[in-house]
PDB file of C-alpha atoms and ligand atoms in Angstrom:
ATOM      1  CA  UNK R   1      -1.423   6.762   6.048  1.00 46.00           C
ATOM      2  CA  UNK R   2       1.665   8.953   5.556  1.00 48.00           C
ATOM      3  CA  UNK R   3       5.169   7.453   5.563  1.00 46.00           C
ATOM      4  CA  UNK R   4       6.677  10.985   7.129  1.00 53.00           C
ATOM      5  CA  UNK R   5       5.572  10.848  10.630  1.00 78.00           C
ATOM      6  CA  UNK R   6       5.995   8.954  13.448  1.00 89.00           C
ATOM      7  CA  UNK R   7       4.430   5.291  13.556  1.00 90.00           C
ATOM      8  CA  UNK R   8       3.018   3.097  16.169  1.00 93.00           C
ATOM      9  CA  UNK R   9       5.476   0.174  16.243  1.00 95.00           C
ATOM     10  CA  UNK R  10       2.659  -2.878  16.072  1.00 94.00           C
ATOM     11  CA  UNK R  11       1.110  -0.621  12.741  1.00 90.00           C
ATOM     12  CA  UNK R  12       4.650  -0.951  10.900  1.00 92.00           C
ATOM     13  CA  UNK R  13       5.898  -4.182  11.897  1.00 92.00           C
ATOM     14  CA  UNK R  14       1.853  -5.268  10.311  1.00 87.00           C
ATOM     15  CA  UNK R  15       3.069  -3.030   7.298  1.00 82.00           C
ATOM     16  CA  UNK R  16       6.487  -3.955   7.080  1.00 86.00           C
ATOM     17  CA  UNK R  17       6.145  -8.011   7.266  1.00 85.00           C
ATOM     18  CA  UNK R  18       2.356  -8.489   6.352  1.00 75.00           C
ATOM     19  CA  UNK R  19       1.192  -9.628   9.760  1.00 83.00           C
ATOM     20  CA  UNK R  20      -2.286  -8.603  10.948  1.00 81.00           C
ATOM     21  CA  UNK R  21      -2.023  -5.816  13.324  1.00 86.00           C
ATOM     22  CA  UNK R  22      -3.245  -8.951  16.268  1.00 90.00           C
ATOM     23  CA  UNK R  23       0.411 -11.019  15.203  1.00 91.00           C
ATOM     24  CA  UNK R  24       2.009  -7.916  14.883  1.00 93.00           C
ATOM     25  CA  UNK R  25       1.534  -6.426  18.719  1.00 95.00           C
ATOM     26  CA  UNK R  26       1.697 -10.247  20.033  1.00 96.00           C
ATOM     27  CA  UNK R  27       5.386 -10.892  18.205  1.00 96.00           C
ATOM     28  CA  UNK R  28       6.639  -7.284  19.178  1.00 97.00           C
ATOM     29  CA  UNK R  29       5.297  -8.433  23.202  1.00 97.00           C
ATOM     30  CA  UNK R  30       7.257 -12.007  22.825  1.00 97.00           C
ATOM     31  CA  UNK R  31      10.631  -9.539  21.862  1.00 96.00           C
ATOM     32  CA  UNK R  32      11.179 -10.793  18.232  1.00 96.00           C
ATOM     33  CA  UNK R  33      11.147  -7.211  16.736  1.00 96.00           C
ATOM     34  CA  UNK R  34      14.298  -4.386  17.152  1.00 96.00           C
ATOM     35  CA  UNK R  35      14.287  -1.286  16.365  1.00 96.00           C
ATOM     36  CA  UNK R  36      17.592   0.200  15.361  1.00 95.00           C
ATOM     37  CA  UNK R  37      19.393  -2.802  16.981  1.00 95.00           C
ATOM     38  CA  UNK R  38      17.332  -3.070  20.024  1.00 96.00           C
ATOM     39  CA  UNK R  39      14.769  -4.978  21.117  1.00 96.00           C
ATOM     40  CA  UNK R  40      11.458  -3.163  21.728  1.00 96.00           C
ATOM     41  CA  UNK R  41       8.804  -4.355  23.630  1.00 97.00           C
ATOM     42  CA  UNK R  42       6.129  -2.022  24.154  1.00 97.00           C
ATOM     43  CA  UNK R  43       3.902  -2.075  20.520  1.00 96.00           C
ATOM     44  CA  UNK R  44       2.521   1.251  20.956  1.00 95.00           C
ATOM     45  CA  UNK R  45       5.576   3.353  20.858  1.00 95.00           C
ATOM     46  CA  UNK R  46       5.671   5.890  18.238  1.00 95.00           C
ATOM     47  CA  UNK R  47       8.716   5.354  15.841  1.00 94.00           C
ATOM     48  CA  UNK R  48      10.427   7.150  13.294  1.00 92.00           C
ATOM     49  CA  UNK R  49      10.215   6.794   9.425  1.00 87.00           C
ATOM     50  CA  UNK R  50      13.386   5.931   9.155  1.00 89.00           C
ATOM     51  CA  UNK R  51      14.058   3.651  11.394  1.00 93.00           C
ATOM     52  CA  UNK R  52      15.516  -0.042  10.973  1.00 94.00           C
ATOM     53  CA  UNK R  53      13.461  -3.060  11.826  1.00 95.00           C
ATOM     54  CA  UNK R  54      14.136  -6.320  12.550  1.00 95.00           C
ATOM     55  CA  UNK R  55      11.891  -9.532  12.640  1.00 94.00           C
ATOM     56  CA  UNK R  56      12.130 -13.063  11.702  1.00 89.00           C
ATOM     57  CA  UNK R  57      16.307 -12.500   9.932  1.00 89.00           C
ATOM     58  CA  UNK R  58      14.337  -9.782   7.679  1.00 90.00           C
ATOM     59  CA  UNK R  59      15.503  -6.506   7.991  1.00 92.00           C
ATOM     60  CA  UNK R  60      13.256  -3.665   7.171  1.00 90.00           C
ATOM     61  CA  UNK R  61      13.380   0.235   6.566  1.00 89.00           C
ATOM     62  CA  UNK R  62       9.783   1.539   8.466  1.00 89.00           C
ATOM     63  CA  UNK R  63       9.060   4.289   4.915  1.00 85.00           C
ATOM     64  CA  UNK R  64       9.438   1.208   2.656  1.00 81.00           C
ATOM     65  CA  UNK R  65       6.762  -0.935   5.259  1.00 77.00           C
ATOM     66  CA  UNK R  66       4.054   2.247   4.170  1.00 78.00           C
ATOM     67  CA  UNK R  67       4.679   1.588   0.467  1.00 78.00           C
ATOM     68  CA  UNK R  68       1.132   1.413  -1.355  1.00 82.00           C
ATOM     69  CA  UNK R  69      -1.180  -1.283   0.155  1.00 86.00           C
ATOM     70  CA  UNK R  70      -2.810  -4.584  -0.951  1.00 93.00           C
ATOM     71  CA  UNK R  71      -4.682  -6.637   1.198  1.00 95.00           C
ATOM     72  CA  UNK R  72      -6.198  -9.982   0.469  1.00 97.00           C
ATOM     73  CA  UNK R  73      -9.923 -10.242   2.612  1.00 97.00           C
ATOM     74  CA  UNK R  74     -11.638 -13.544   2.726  1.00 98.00           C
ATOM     75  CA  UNK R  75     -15.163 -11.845   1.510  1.00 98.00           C
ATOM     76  CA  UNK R  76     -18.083 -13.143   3.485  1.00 97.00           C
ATOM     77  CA  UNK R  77     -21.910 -12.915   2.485  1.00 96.00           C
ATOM     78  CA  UNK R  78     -24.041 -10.413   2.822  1.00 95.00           C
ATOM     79  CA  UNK R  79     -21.257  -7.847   1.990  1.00 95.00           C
ATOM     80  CA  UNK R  80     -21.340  -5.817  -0.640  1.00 96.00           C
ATOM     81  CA  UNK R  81     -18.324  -4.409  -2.843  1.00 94.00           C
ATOM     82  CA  UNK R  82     -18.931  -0.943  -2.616  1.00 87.00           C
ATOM     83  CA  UNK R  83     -17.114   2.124  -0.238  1.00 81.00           C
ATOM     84  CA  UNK R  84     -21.333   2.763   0.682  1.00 85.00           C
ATOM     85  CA  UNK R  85     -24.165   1.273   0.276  1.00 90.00           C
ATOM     86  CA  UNK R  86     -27.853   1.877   2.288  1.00 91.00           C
ATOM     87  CA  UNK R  87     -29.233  -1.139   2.894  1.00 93.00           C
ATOM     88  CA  UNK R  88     -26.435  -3.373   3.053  1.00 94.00           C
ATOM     89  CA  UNK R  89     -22.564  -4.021   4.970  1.00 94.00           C
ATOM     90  CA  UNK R  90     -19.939  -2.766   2.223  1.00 94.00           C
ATOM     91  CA  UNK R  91     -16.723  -4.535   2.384  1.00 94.00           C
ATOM     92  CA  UNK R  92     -15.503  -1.711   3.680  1.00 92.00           C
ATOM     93  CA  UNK R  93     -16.885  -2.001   7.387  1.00 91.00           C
ATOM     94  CA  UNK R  94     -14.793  -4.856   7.540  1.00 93.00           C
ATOM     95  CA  UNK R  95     -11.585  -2.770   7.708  1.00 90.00           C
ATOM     96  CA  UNK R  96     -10.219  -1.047  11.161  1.00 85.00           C
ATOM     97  CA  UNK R  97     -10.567   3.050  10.504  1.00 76.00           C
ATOM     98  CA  UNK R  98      -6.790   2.811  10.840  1.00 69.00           C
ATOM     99  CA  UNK R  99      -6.033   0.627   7.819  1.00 73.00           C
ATOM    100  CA  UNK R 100      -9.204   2.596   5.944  1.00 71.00           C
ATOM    101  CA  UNK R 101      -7.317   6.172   6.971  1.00 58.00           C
ATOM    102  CA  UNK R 102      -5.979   5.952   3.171  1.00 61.00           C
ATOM    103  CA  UNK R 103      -8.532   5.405   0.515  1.00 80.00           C
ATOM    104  CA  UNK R 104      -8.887   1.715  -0.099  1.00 90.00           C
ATOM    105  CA  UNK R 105     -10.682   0.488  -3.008  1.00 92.00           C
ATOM    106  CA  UNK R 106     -12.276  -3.356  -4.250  1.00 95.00           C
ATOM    107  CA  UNK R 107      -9.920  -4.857  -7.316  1.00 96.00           C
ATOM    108  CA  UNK R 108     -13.351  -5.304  -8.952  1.00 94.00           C
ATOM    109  CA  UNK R 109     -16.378  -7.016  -7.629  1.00 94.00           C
ATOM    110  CA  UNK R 110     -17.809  -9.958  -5.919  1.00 97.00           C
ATOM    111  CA  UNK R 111     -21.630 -10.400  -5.940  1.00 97.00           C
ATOM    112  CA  UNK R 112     -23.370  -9.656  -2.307  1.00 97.00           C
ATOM    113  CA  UNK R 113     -24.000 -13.514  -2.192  1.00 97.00           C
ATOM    114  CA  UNK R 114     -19.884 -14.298  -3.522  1.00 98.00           C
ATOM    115  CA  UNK R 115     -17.553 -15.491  -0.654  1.00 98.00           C
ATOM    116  CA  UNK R 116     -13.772 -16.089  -1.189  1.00 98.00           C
ATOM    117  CA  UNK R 117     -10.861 -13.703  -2.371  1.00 98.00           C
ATOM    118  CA  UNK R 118     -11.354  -9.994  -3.199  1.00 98.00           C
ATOM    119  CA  UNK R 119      -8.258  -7.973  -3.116  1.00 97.00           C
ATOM    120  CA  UNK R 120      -8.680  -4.273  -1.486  1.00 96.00           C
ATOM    121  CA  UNK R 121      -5.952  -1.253  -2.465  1.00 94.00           C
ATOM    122  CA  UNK R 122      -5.086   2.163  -1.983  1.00 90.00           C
ATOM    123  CA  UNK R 123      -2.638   1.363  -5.276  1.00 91.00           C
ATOM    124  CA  UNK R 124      -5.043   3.228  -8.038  1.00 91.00           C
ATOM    125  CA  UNK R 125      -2.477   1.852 -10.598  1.00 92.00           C
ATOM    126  CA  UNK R 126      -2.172  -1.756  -9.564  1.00 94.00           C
ATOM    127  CA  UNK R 127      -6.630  -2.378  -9.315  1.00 95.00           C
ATOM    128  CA  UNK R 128      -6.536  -0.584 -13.001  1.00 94.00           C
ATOM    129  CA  UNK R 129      -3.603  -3.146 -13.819  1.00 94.00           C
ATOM    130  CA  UNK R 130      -5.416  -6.039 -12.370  1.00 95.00           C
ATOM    131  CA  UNK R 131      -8.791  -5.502 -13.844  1.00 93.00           C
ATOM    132  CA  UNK R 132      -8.313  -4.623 -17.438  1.00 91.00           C
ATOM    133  CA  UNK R 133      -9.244  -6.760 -19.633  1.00 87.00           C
ATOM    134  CA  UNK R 134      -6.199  -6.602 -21.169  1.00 89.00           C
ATOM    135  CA  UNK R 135      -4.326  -8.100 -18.145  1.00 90.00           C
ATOM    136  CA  UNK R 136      -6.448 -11.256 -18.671  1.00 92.00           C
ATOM    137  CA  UNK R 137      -5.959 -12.473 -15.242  1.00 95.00           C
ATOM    138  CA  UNK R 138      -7.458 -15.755 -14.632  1.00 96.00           C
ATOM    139  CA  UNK R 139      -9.859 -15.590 -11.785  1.00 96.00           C
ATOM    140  CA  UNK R 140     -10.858 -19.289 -10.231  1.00 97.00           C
ATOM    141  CA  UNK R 141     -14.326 -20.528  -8.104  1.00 98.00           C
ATOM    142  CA  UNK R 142     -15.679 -23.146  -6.834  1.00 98.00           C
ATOM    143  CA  UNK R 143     -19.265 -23.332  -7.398  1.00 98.00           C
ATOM    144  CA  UNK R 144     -22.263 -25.424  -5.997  1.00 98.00           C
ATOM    145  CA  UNK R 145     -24.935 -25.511  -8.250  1.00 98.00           C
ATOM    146  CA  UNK R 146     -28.935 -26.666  -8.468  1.00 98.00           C
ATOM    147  CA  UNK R 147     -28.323 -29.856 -10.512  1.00 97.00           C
ATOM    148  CA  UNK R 148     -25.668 -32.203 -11.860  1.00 98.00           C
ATOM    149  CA  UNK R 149     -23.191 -30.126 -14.172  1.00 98.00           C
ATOM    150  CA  UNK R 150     -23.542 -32.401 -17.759  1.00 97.00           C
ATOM    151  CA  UNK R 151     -20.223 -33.541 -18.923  1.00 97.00           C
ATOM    152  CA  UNK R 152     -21.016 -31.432 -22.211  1.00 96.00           C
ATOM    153  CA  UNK R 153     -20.279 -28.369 -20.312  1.00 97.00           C
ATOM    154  CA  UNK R 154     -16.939 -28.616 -19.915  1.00 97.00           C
ATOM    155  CA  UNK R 155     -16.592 -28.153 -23.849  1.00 96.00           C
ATOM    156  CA  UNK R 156     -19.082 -25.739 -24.305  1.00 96.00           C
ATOM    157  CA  UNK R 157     -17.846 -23.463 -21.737  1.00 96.00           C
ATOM    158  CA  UNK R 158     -14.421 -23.776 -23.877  1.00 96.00           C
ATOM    159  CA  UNK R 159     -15.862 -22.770 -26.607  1.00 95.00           C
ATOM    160  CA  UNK R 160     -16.967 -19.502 -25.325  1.00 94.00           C
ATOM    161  CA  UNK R 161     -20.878 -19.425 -24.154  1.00 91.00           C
ATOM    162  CA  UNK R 162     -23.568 -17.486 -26.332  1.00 89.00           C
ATOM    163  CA  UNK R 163     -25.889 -15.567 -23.948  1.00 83.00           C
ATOM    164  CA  UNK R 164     -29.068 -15.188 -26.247  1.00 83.00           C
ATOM    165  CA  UNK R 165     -30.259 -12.278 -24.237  1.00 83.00           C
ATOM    166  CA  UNK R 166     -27.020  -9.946 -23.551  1.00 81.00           C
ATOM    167  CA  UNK R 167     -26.327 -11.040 -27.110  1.00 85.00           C
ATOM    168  CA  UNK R 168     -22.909 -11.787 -26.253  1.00 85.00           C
ATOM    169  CA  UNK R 169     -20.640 -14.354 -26.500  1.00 90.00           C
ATOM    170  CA  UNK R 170     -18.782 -15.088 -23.282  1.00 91.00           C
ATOM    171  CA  UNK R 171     -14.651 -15.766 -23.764  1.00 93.00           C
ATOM    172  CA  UNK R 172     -13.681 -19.494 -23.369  1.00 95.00           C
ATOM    173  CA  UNK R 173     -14.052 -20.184 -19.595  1.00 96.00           C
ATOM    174  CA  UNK R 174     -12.320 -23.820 -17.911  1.00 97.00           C
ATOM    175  CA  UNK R 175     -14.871 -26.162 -16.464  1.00 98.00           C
ATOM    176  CA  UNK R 176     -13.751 -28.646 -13.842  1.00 98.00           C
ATOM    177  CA  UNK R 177     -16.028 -30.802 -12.369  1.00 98.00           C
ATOM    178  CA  UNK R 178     -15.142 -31.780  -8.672  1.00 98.00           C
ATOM    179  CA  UNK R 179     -18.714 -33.642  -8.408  1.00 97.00           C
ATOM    180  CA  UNK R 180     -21.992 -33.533  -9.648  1.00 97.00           C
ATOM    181  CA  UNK R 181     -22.892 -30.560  -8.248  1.00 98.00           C
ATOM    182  CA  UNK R 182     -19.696 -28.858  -8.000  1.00 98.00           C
ATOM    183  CA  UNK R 183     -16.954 -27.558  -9.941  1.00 98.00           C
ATOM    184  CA  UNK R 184     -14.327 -25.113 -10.484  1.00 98.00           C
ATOM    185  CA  UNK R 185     -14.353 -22.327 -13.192  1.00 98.00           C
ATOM    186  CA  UNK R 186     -11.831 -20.040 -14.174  1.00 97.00           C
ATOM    187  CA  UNK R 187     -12.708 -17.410 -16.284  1.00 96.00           C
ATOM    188  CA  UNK R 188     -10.709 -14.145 -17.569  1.00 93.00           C
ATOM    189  CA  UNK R 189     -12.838 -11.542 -18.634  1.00 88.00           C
ATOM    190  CA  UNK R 190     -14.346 -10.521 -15.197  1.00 83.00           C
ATOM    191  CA  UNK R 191     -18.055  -9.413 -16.228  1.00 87.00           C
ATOM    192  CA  UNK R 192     -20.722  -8.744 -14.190  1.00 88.00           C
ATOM    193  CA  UNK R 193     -21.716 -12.153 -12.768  1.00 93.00           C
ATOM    194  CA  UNK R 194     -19.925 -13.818 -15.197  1.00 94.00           C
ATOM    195  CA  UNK R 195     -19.962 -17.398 -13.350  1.00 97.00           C
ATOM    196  CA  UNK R 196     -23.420 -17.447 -12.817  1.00 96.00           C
ATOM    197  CA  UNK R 197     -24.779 -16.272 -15.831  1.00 94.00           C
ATOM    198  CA  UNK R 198     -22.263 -18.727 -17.770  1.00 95.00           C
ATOM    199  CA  UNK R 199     -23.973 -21.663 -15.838  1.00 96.00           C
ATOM    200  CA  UNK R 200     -27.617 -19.785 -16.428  1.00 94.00           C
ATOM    201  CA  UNK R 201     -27.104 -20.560 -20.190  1.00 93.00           C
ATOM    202  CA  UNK R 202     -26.787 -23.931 -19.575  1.00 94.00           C
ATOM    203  CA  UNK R 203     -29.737 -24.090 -17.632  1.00 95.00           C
ATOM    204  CA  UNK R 204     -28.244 -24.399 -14.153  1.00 97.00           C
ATOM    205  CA  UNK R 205     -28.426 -21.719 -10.889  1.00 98.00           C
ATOM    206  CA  UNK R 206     -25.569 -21.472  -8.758  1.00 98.00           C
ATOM    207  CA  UNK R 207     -26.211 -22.083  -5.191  1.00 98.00           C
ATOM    208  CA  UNK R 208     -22.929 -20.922  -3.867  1.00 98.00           C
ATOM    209  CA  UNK R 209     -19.798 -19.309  -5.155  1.00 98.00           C
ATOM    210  CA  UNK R 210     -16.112 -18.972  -3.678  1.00 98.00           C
ATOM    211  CA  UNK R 211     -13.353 -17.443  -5.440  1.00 98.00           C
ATOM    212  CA  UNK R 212     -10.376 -19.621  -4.135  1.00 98.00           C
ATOM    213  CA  UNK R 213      -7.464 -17.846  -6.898  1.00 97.00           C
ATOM    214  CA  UNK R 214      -6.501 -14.780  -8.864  1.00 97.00           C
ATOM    215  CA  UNK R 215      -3.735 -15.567 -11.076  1.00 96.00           C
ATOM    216  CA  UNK R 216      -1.438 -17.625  -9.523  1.00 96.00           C
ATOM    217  CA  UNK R 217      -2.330 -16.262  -5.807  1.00 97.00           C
ATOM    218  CA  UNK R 218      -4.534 -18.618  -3.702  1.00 97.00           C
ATOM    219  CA  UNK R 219      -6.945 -17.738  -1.305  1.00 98.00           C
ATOM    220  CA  UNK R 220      -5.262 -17.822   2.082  1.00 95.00           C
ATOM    221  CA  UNK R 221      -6.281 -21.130   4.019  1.00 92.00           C
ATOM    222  CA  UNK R 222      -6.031 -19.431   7.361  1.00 94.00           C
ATOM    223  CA  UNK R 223      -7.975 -16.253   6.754  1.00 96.00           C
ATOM    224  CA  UNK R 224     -11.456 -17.036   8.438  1.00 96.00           C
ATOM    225  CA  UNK R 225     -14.620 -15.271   6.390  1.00 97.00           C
ATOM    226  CA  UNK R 226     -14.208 -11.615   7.318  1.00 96.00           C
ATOM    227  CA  UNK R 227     -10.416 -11.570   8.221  1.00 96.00           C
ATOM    228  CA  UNK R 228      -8.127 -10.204   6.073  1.00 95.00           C
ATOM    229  CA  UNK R 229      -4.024  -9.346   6.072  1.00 93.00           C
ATOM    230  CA  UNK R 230      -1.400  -7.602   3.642  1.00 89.00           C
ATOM    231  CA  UNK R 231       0.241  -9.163   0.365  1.00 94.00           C
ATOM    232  CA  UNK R 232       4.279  -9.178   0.473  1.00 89.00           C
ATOM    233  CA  UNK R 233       5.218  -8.220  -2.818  1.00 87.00           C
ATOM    234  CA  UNK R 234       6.201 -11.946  -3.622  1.00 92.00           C
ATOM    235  CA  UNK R 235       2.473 -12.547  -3.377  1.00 95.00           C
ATOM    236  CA  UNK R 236       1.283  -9.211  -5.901  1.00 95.00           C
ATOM    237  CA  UNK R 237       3.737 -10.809  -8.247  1.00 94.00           C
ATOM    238  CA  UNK R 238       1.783 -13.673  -7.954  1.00 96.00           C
ATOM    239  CA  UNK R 239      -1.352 -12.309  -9.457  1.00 96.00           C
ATOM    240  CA  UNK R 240       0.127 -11.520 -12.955  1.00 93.00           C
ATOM    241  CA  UNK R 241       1.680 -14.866 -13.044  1.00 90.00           C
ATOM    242  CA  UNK R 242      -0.514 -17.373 -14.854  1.00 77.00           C
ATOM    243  CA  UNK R 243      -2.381 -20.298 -12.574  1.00 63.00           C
ATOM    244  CA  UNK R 244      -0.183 -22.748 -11.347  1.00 60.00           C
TER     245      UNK R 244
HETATM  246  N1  URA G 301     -19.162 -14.341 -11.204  1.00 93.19           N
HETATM  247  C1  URA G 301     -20.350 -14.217 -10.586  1.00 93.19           C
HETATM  248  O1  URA G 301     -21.372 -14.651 -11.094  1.00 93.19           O
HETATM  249  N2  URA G 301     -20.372 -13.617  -9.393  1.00 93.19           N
HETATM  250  C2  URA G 301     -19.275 -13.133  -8.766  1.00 93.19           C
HETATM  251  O2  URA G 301     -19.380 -12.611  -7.661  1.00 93.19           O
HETATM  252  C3  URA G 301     -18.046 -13.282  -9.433  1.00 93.19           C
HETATM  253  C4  URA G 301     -18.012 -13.880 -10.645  1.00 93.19           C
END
């Protein structure tokens, strides 16, 4: 998606205020949105760059709507993280061809199995900022699991878990049991099923796994599995700040 061409108005009012492209066309039909001072009413009309919008007391230049993207997709199951994949749907079928016209890409990886947040960029920068391990981002699930969780886990995930067969020692992870079967982790280091294998060493499976948080950024309560919508950038600011 380039920013020097003409627009349809529903795509940058979704760009410009991080509505889904749905909200956007319906608040555009209801004559909230002006272009330029005026009131527009007919979503598909093509509009210039530079242009002036105006929705909900914000006012917004159209170029700075098509700055780089970050959306926030409420993974379902039996998706896989990957742009394509032969046996399986990728994450990416889940995106209109419009909003995949730019190269989007995973901020890492949820397992096929993994519901919950998964952020998806065309910002090559940002997903290398949010996935280094230097960033130490704290990532948060809920998890159901096979059996009770023992009280003694909470410590010994803290301590950092050995895995006897990687021959690795995990970094400290926080355990919060919700019930006996079910708890909330938040771990940093972002390995390759990290969660599951921490609860593997302690002799449990994990039945089901939601990421509900990334940094300080929740998990959008109204996103349905399979939806997803834009970040402002109050909300990418979010994800470097530390878990509230
Ligand atoms: N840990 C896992 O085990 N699986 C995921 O999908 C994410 C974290």
């Amino acid at each position: 998606m380039s920013a020097n061409k003409k627009q349809r108005l529903d795509k940058c009012v979704a760009h410009a205020y991080g509505l889904t492209r749905n909200i956007a066309f319906s608040v555009i039909k209801q004559g909230y949105v002006s272009v330029d001072g005026e009131v527009v009413l007919d979503p598909s009309l093509k509009i210039d760059v530079d242009a002036q919008l105006s929705f909900d007391d914000q006012d917004i230049k159209v170029a700075d709507g098509f700055k780089k993207r970050v959306y926030m997709l409420n993974k379902p199951t039996a998706c896989v993280c990957a742009d394509k994949d032969a046996h399986n749907r990728v994450v990416m079928d889940i995106f209109t061809a419009e909003d995949k016209a730019d190269t989007l890409h995973c901020v890492g990886r949820l397992d096929i199995d993994t519901t919950g947040l998964l952020l998806v960029t065309d910002d090559g920068e940002l997903n290398h900022k949010i996935t280094s391990p230097k960033s130490a981002i704290e990532k948060t699930y809920i998890a159901v699991t096979d059996q009770k969780i023992p009280n003694s886990a909470i410590e010994a995930f803290a301590r950092g878990i050995h895995h006897k067969e990687e021959k690795k020692r995990y970094k400290s992870a926080k355990l919060e049991i919700l019930e006996d079967n079910l708890a909330k982790v938040c771990v940093t280091e972002g390995r390759f099923h990290e969660v599951k294998r921490l609860f593997e060493c302690i002799g449990l499976n994990v039945l089901e796994l939601k990421r509900i948080q990334i940094g300080s950024l929740y998990l959008d309560e109204y996103l349905a599995e399979g939806e997803y919508r834009l970040l402002s950038d109050d909300e990418i600011s979010k994800i470097f700040q530390h878990k509230e």
